[in-house]
Coordinates of C-alpha atoms and ligand atoms in Angstrom, one line a residue:
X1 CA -9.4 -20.5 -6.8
X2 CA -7.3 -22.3 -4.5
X3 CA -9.0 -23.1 -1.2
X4 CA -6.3 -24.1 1.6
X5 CA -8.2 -27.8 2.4
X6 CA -7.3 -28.5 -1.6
X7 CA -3.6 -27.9 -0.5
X8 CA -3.3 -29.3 2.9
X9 CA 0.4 -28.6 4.4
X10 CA 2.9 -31.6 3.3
X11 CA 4.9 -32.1 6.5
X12 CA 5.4 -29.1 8.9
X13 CA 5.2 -30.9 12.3
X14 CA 3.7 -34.0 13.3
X15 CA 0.1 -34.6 12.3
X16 CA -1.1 -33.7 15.1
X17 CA 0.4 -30.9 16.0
X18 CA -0.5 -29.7 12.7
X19 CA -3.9 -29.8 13.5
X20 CA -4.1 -28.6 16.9
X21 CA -1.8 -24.9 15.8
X22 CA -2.1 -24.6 12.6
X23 CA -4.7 -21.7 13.3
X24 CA -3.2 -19.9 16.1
X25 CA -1.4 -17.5 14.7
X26 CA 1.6 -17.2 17.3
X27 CA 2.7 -20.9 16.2
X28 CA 2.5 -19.6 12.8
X29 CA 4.8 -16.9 13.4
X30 CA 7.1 -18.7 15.5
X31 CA 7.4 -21.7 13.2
X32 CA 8.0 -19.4 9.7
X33 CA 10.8 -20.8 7.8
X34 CA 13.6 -18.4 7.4
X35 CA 16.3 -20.9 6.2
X36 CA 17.1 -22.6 2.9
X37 CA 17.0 -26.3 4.3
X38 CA 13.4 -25.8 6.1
X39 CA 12.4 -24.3 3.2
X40 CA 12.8 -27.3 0.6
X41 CA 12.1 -29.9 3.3
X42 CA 8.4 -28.3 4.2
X43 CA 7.8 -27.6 0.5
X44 CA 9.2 -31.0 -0.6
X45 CA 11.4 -30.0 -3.2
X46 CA 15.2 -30.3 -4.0
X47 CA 16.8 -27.4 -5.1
X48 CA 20.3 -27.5 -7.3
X49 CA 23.5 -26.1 -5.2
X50 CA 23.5 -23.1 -7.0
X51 CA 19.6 -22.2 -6.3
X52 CA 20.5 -23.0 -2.8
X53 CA 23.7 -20.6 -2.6
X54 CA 21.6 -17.5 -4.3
X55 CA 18.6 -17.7 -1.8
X56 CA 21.6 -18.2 1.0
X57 CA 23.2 -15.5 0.2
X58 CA 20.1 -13.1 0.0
X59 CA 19.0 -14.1 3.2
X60 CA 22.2 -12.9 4.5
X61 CA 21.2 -9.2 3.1
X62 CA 17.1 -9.3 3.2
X63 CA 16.1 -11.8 6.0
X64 CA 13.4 -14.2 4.9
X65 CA 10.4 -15.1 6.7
X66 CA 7.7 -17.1 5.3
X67 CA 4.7 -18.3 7.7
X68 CA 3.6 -22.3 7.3
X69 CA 0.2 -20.8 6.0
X70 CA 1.5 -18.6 3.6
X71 CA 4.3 -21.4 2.3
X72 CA 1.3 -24.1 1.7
X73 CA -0.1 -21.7 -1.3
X74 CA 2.8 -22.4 -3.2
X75 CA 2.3 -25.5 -5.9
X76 CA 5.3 -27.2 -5.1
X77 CA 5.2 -28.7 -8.6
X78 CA 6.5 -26.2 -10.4
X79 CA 7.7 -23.3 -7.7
X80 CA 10.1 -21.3 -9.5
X81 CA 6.8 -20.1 -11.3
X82 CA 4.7 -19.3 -8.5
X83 CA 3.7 -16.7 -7.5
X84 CA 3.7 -17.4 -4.2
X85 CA 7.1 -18.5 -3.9
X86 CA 7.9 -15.4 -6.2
X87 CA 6.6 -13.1 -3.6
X88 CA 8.1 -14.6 -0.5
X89 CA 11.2 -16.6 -1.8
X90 CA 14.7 -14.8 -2.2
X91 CA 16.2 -14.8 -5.6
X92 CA 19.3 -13.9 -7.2
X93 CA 17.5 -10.9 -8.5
X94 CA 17.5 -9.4 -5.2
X95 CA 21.4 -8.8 -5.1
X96 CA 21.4 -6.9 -8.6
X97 CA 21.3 -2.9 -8.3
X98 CA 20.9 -1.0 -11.2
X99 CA 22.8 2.0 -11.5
X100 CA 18.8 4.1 -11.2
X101 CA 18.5 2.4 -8.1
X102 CA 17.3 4.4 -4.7
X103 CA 18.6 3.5 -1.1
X104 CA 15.2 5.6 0.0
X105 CA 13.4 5.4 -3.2
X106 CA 10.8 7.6 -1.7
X107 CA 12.8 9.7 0.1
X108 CA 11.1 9.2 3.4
X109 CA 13.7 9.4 5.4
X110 CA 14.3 13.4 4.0
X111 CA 10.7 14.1 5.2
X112 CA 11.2 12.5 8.6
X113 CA 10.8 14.7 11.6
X114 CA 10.8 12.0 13.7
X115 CA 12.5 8.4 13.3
X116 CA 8.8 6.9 13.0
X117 CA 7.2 9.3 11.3
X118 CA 6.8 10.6 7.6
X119 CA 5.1 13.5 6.8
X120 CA 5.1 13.9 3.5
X121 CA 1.3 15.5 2.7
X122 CA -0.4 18.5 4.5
X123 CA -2.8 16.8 6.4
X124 CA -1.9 12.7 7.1
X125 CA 1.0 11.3 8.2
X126 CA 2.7 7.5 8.1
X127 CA 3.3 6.2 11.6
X128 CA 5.5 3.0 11.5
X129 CA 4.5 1.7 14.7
X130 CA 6.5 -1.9 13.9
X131 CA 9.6 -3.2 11.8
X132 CA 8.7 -6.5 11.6
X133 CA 6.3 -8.6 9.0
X134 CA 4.8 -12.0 9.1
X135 CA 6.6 -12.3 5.8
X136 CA 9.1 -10.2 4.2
X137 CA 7.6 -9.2 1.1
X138 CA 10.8 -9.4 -1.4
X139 CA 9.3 -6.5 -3.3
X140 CA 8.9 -4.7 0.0
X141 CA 9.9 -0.6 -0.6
X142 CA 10.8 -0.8 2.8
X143 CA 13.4 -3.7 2.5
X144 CA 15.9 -1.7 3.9
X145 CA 14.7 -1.4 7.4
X146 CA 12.1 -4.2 7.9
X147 CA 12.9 -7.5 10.5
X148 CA 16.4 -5.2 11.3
X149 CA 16.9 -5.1 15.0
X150 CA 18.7 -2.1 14.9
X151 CA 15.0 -0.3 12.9
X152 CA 12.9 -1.5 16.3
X153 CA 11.1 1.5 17.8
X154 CA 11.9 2.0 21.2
X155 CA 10.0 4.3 24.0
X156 CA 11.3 7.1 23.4
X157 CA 10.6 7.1 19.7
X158 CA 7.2 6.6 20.3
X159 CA 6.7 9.5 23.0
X160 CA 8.5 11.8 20.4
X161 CA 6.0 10.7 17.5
X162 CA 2.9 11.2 20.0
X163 CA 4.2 14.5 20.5
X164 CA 5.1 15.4 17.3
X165 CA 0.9 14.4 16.6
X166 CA 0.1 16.1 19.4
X167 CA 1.6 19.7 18.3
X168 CA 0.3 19.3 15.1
X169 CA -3.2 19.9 14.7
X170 CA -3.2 19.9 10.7
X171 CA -2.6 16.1 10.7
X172 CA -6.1 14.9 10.8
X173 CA -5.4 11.3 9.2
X174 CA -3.0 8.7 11.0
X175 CA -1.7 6.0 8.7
X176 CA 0.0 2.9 11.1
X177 CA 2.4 1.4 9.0
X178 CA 5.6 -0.4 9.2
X179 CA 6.5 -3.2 9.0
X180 CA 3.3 -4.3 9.6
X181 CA 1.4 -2.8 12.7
X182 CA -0.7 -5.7 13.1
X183 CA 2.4 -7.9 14.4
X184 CA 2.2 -6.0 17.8
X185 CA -0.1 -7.6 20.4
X186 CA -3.5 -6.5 21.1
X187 CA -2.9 -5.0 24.2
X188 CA 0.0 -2.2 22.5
X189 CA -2.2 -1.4 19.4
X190 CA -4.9 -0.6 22.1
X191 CA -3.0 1.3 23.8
X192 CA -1.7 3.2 20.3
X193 CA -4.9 3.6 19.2
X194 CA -6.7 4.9 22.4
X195 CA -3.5 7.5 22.6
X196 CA -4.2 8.8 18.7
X197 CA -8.0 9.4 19.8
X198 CA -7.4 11.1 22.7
X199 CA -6.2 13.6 20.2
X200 CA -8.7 16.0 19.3
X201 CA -7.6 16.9 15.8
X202 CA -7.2 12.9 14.7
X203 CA -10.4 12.2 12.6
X204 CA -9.5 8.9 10.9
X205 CA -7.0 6.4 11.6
X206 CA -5.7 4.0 9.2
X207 CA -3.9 0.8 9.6
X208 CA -2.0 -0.8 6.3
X209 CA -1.4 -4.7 7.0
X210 CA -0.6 -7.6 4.7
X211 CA -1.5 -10.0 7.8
X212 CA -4.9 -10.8 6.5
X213 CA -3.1 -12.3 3.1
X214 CA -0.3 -14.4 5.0
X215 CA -1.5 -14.6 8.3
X216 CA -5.0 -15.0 8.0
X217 CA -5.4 -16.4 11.8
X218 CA -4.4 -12.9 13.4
X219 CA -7.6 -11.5 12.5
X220 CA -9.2 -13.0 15.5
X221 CA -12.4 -11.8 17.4
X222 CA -10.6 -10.1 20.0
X223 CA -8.5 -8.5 17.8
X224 CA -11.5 -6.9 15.9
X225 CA -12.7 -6.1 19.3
X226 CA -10.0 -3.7 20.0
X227 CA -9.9 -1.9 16.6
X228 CA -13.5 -1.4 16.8
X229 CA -13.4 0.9 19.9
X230 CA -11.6 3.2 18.0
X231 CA -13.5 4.1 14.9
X232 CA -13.7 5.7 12.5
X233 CA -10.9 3.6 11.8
X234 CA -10.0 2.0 8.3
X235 CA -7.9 -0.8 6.8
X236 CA -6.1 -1.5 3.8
X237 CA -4.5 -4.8 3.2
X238 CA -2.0 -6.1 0.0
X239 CA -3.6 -8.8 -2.1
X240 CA -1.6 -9.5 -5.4
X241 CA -2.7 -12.7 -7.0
X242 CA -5.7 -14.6 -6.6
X243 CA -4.0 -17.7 -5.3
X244 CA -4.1 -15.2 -1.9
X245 CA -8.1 -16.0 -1.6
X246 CA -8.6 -18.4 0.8
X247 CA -11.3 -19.8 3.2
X248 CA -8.9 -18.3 5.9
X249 CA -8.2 -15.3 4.1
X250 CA -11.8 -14.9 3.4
X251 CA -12.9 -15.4 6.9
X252 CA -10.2 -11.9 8.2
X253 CA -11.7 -10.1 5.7
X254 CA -15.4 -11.2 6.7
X255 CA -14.5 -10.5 10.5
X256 CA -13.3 -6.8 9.7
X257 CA -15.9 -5.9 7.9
X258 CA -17.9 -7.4 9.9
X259 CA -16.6 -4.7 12.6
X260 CA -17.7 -2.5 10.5
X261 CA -14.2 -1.1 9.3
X262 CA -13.9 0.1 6.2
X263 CA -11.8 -2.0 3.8
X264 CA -8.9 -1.5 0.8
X265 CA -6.6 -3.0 -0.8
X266 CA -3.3 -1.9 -2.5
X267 CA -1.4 -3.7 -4.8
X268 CA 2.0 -3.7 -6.3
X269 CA 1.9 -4.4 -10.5
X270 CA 4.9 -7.6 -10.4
X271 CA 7.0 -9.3 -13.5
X272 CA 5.7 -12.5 -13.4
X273 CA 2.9 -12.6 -10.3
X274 CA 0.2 -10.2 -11.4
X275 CA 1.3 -8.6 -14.4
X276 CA -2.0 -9.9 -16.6
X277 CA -4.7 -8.1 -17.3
X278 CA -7.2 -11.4 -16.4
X279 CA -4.8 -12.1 -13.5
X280 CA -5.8 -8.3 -12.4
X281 CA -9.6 -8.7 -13.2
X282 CA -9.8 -12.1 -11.0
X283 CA -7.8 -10.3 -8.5
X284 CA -10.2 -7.1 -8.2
X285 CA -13.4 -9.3 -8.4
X286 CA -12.6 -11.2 -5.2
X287 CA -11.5 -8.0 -3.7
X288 CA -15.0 -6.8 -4.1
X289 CA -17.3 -10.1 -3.5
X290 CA -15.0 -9.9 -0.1
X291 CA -16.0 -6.3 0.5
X292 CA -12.6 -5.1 -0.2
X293 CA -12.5 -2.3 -2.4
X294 CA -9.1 -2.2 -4.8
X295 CA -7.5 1.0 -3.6
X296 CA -4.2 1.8 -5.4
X297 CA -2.4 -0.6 -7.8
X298 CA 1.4 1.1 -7.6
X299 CA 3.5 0.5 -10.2
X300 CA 7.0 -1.5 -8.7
X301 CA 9.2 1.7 -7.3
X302 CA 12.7 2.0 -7.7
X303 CA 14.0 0.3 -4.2
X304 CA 17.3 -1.6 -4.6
X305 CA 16.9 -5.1 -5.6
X306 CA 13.7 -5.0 -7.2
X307 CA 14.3 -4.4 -10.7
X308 CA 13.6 -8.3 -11.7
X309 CA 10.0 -7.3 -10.4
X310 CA 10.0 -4.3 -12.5
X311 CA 7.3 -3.8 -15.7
X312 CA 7.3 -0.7 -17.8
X313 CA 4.7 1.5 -17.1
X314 CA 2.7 0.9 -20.1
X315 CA 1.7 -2.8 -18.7
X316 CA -0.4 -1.3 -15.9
X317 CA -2.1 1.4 -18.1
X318 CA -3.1 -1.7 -20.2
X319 CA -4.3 -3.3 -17.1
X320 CA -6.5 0.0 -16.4
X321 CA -7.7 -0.3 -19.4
X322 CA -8.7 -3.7 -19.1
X323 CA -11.1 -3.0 -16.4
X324 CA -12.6 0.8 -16.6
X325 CA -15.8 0.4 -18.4
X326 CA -15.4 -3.4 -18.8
X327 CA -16.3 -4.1 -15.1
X328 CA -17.7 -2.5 -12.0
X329 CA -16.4 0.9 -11.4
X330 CA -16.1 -0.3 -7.6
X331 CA -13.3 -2.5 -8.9
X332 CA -10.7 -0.2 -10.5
X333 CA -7.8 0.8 -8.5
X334 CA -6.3 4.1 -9.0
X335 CA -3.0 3.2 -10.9
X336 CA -0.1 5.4 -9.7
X337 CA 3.6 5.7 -9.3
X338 CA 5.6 6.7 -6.2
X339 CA 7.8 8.9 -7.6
X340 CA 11.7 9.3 -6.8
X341 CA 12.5 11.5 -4.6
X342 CA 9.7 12.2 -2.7
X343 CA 7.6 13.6 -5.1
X344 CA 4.5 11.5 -3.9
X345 CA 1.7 9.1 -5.3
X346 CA 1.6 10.6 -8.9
X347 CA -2.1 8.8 -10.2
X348 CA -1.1 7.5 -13.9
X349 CA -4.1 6.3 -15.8
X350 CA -5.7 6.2 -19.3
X351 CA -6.6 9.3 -21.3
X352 CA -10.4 9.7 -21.8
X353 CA -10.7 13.6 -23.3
X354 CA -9.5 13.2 -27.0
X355 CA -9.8 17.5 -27.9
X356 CA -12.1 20.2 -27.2
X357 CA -13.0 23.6 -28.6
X358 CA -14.9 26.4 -27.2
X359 CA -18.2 24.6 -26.2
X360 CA -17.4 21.1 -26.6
X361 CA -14.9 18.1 -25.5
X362 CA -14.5 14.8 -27.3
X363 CA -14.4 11.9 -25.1
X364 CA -13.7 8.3 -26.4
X365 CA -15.2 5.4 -24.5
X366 CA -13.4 2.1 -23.4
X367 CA -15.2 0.5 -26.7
X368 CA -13.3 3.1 -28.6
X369 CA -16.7 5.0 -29.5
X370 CA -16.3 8.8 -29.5
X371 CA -19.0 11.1 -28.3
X372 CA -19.0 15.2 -27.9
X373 CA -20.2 16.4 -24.7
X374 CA -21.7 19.8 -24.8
X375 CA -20.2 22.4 -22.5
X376 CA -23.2 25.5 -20.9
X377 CA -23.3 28.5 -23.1
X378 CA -23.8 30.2 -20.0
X379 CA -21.8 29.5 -16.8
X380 CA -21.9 31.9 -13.8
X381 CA -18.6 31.2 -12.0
X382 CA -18.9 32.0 -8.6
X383 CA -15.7 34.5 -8.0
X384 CA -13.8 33.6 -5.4
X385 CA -12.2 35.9 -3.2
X386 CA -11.7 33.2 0.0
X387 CA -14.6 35.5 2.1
X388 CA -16.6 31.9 2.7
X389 CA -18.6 33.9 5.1
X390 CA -19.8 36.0 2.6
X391 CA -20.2 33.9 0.0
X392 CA -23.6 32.5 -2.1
X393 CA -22.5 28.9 -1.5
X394 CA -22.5 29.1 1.9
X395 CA -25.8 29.8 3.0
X396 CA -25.6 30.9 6.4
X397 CA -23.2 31.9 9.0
X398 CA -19.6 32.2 9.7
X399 CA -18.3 29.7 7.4
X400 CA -14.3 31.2 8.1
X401 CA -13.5 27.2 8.9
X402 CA -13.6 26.5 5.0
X403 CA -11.1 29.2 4.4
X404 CA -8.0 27.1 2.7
X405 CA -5.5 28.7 0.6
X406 CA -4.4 27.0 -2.8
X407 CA -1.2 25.3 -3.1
X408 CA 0.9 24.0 -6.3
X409 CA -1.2 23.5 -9.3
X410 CA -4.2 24.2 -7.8
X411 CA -2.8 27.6 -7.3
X412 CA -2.5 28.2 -11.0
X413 CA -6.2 27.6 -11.3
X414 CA -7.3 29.6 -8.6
X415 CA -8.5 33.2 -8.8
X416 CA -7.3 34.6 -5.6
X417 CA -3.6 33.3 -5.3
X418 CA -1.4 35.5 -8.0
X419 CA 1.1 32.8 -8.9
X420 CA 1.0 32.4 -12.6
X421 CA 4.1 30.2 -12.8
X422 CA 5.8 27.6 -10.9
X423 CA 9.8 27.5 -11.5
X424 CA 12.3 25.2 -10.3
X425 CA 14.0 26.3 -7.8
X426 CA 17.5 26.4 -9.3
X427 CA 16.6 27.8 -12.4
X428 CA 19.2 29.0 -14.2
X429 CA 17.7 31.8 -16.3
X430 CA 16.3 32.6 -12.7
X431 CA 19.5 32.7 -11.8
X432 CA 21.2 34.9 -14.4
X433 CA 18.3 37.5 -14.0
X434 CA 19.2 38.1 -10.4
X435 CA 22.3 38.6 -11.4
X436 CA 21.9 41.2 -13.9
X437 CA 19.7 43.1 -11.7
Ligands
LIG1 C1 0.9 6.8 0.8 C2 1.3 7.8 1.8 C3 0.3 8.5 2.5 C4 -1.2 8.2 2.3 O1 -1.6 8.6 1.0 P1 -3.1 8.5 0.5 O2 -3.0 8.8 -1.0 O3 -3.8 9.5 1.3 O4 -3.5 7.1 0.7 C5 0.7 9.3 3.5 N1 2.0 9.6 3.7 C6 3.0 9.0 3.0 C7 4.4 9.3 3.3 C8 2.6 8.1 2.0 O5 3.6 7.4 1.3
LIG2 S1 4.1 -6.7 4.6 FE1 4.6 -4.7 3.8 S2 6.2 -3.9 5.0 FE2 6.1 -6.1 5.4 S3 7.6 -7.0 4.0 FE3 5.5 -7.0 3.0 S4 5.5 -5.1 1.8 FE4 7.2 -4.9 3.3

C-alpha cells in the first residue's frame, strides 16, 4: 500500500505553500490541473507531441480535472500504466465510439420527471443535487453532463425536485448524486438535507461521493457534523484500486464512520486498473478493515468513450468467484450490469444450484465440492390471498399497511395476481391475434 508521505508531491507550489494547503481542501480544488502543460510539469514527465495532442483534444470534449492529492498517487515512473493516471488522465480512447455506443446509456434522461431527478424504481429516487466533481472520472456514465455549465442546477430546478418529493409519498429513499454532492458547501447540503427530512415519507437518505478517494481533506469535522443531524443517513463512496488507500483516505473514511453513518462502496470493473482477481481481493479487504462494506462492483456500461475501459463480462464473474467462499462474505460486492436502456441494475453473479428433482437440489461449493440439500417432505404454504389482517403471520391487528401487490416476475410467482405470462409489448403474434379477432 502506498501511504501519501512515501510519495510526497514533486513540485506543486513552493515548499511552503505546499505545506501550509495541501490539506485544505478548497486549495486542492482550486489548484487541480486541468491542462496538459500543468499536468507533465507537476508530475515531472515529458510526454511526446502526439501524447500531448490526444489528451488536448479530449479535454476539449470531456474537461479534465485532477486534484494535487489525487495526481501525487500516480508513479510518475512509469504513468501510462497507472492506474491512477488511467483513471483521471484523458486518452485517445475517449474519442472512439463504437457503433453500440449510448448517448444516455441508462436512459435516465427517458425516466426524468424533473431535470434533476431519476426515478427509475418504485420507491428511491437519484437526486443530482451537483454537476461538478473533484475529478472527472474518465469512466464516468455521466460524462455527458458532468463540469458542463450549461448541466448546473439552478433554483428553480431544485424547488421543482422538492416538490416533485414532496407529492410523492412512495419514494421513501433519497439517493444525492451528481456530480458529486459533496462539492457543494456545508451550508447548501444542510439546507438539502434538513428540506428531505422535513418530509414525512423520506426514511433514508443516501449520498454517493467519490470525494473521500480524491479529495480526502473535504471530510472534515464540520462536515460530518452536518450530515450527522440528519440520520439515518448513508454513504457510498467509489474505491477502484488499492493505490486509493491512503493515511488521508483512511482518516474520511474513519471520521464518517465515526459519525456513525453507514458506509459502501461501488466499484466500476476497468481494462487495465482493477481488472484482477488479487487487485479485487486487496481492494475489498481495505474496504472492510476501513469499515467500508463493498456494495456493487458494476460491470463498465455502454457510455460513449469508454469502450477502451471495457472487459467482457466473464472477467468480473471470475472476480466473484475469486472471493465468495474464499474470503469474508462481508467482502463480496454484488456484481451487476446497468443495463441499456433503462432496464436497471441486473445482479450477474456465479451459478451455485447445479439440478434438482422433487425433494432435493445439488449445490456445488466454491472448492468445486457438490453436496444435496434435502428439501421438507412436508411444507404448509401459507396461501396468500393479500388479507394481511387476517392472516397467521401476522399475529395481531390490522396489519392492511403490509398490503403490496406483486409486480414483474414476482407476479408470476405469486398466488393472488393472475398474470401467467409477461409479453413484449410489440409482440407480433400479439399483434396478428388482435387482428384476426
Ligand atoms: C442505482 C440507482 C438507484 C439505487 O439503486 P439501489 O440498487 O437501491 O442501490 C436508484 N435510482 C437509479 C436511477 C439508479 O440508477
Ligand atoms: S466522481 Fe462520479 S460523477 Fe464525478 S466524474 Fe467520477 S464517476 Fe463521474
Amino acid at each position: 500500500m502506498l501511504s501519501e508521505k512515501a510519495r510526497t508531491f514533486k513540485k506543486p507550489v513552493s515548499d511552503s505553500e505546499h505545506k501550509s494547503h495541501w490539506k485544505d481542501w478548497q486549495w486542492q480544488v482550486q489548484h487541480s490541473i486541468v491542462d496538459v502543460k500543468t499536468l507533465e510539469r507537476m508530475l515531472e514527465i515529458s510526454l511526446s507531441e502526439k501524447e500531448r495532442e490526444e489528451i488536448q483534444k479530449t479535454i476539449h470534449i470531456f474537461p479534465m480535472s485532477i486534484t494535487p492529492y489525487y495526481l501525487a498517487l500516480i508513479d510518475n515512473a512509469d504513468p501510462f500504466h497507472d492506474p491512477i493516471f488511467k483513471q483521471a488522465v484523458p486518452s485517445a480512447g475517449e474519442l472512439i465510439i463504437e457503433n453500440y455506443d449510448l448517448h444516455d446509456p441508462l436512459s435516465e434522461e427517458l425516466d426524468s420527471p424533473c431535470s434533476l431527478i431519476t426515478h427509475r424504481y418504485p420507491d428511491r429516487i437519484l437526486f443530482l443535487i451537483s454537476n461538478s466533481c473533484a475529478m472527472y472520472c474518465r469512466h464516468c456514465t455521466r460524462k455527458r453532463k458532468v463540469g458542463k455549465i450549461s448541466s448546473m442546477p439552478s433554483k428553480d430546478d431544485f424547488e421543482k425536485a422538492f416538490e416533485y418529493i414532496e407529492n410523492h409519498p412512495e419514494i421513501r429513499d433519497v439517493l444525492l448524486s451528481g456530480g458529486d454532492p459533496l462539492m457543494l458547501p456545508d451550508s447548501q447540503l444542510d439546507m438539502i438535507l434538513s428540506r428531505l427530512r422535513r418530509i414525512p415519507h423520506i426514511e433514508i437518505i443516501r449520498i454517493g461521493t467519490r470525494v473521500p478517494v480524491v479529495l480526502p481533506y473535504r471530510i472534515t469535522d464540520e462536515l460530518v457534523t452536518v450530515l450527522k443531524k440528519h440520520h439515518p443517513l448513508w454513504l457510498n463512496t467509489h474505491f477502484n484500486h488499492p493505490h486509493e488507500f491512503t493515511d488521508a483516505s483512511c482518516e474520511a473514511l474513519s471520521k464518517l464512520a465515526n459519525g456513525g453513518i453507514p458506509l459502501g462502496n461501488q466499484s466500476v470493473l476497468l481494462a487495465g486498473v482493477n481488472d484482477c482477481p488479487n487487485i479485487m481481493r486487496k481492494l475489498v479487504h481495505e474496504l472492510v478493515k476501513n469499515r467500508v462494506r463493498p456494495y456493487y462492483l458494476f460491470q463498465c456500461d455502454l457510455a460513449e468513450g469508454l469502450a477502451h475501459f471495457r472487459t467482457p463480462v466473464g472477467k468480473g464473474t471470475e472476480i466473484i468467484e475469486s472471493l465468495i467462499g474464499h474470503t469474508s462474505g462481508l467482502a463480496v460486492p454484488t456484481y451487476v450490469i446497468d443495463a441499456p436502456g433503462g432496464g436497471g441494475k441486473i445482479p450477474v453473479m456465479p451459478h451455485y444450484l447445479v439440478s434438482w428433482s422433487s425433494n432435493k437440489v445439488v449445490l456445488r461449493n466454491y472448492e468445486g465440492m457438490f453436496s444435496t440439500y434435502q428439501e421438507p417432505d412436508q411444507y404448509e404454504r401459507p396461501a396468500c390471498d393479500l388479507q394481511c389482517g387476517q392472516c397467521n403471520l401476522q399475529h395481531s391487528g390490522d396489519s392492511g399497511y403490509l398490503m403490496r401487490r406483486a409486480h414483474g416476475i414476482e407476479a408470476l410467482l405469486s398466488d393472488y395476481e393472475s398474470e401467467i405470462t409477461i409479453l413484449p409489448a410489440d409482440s407480433e403474434r400479439v399483434a396478428r391475434r388482435q387482428d384476426g379477432e
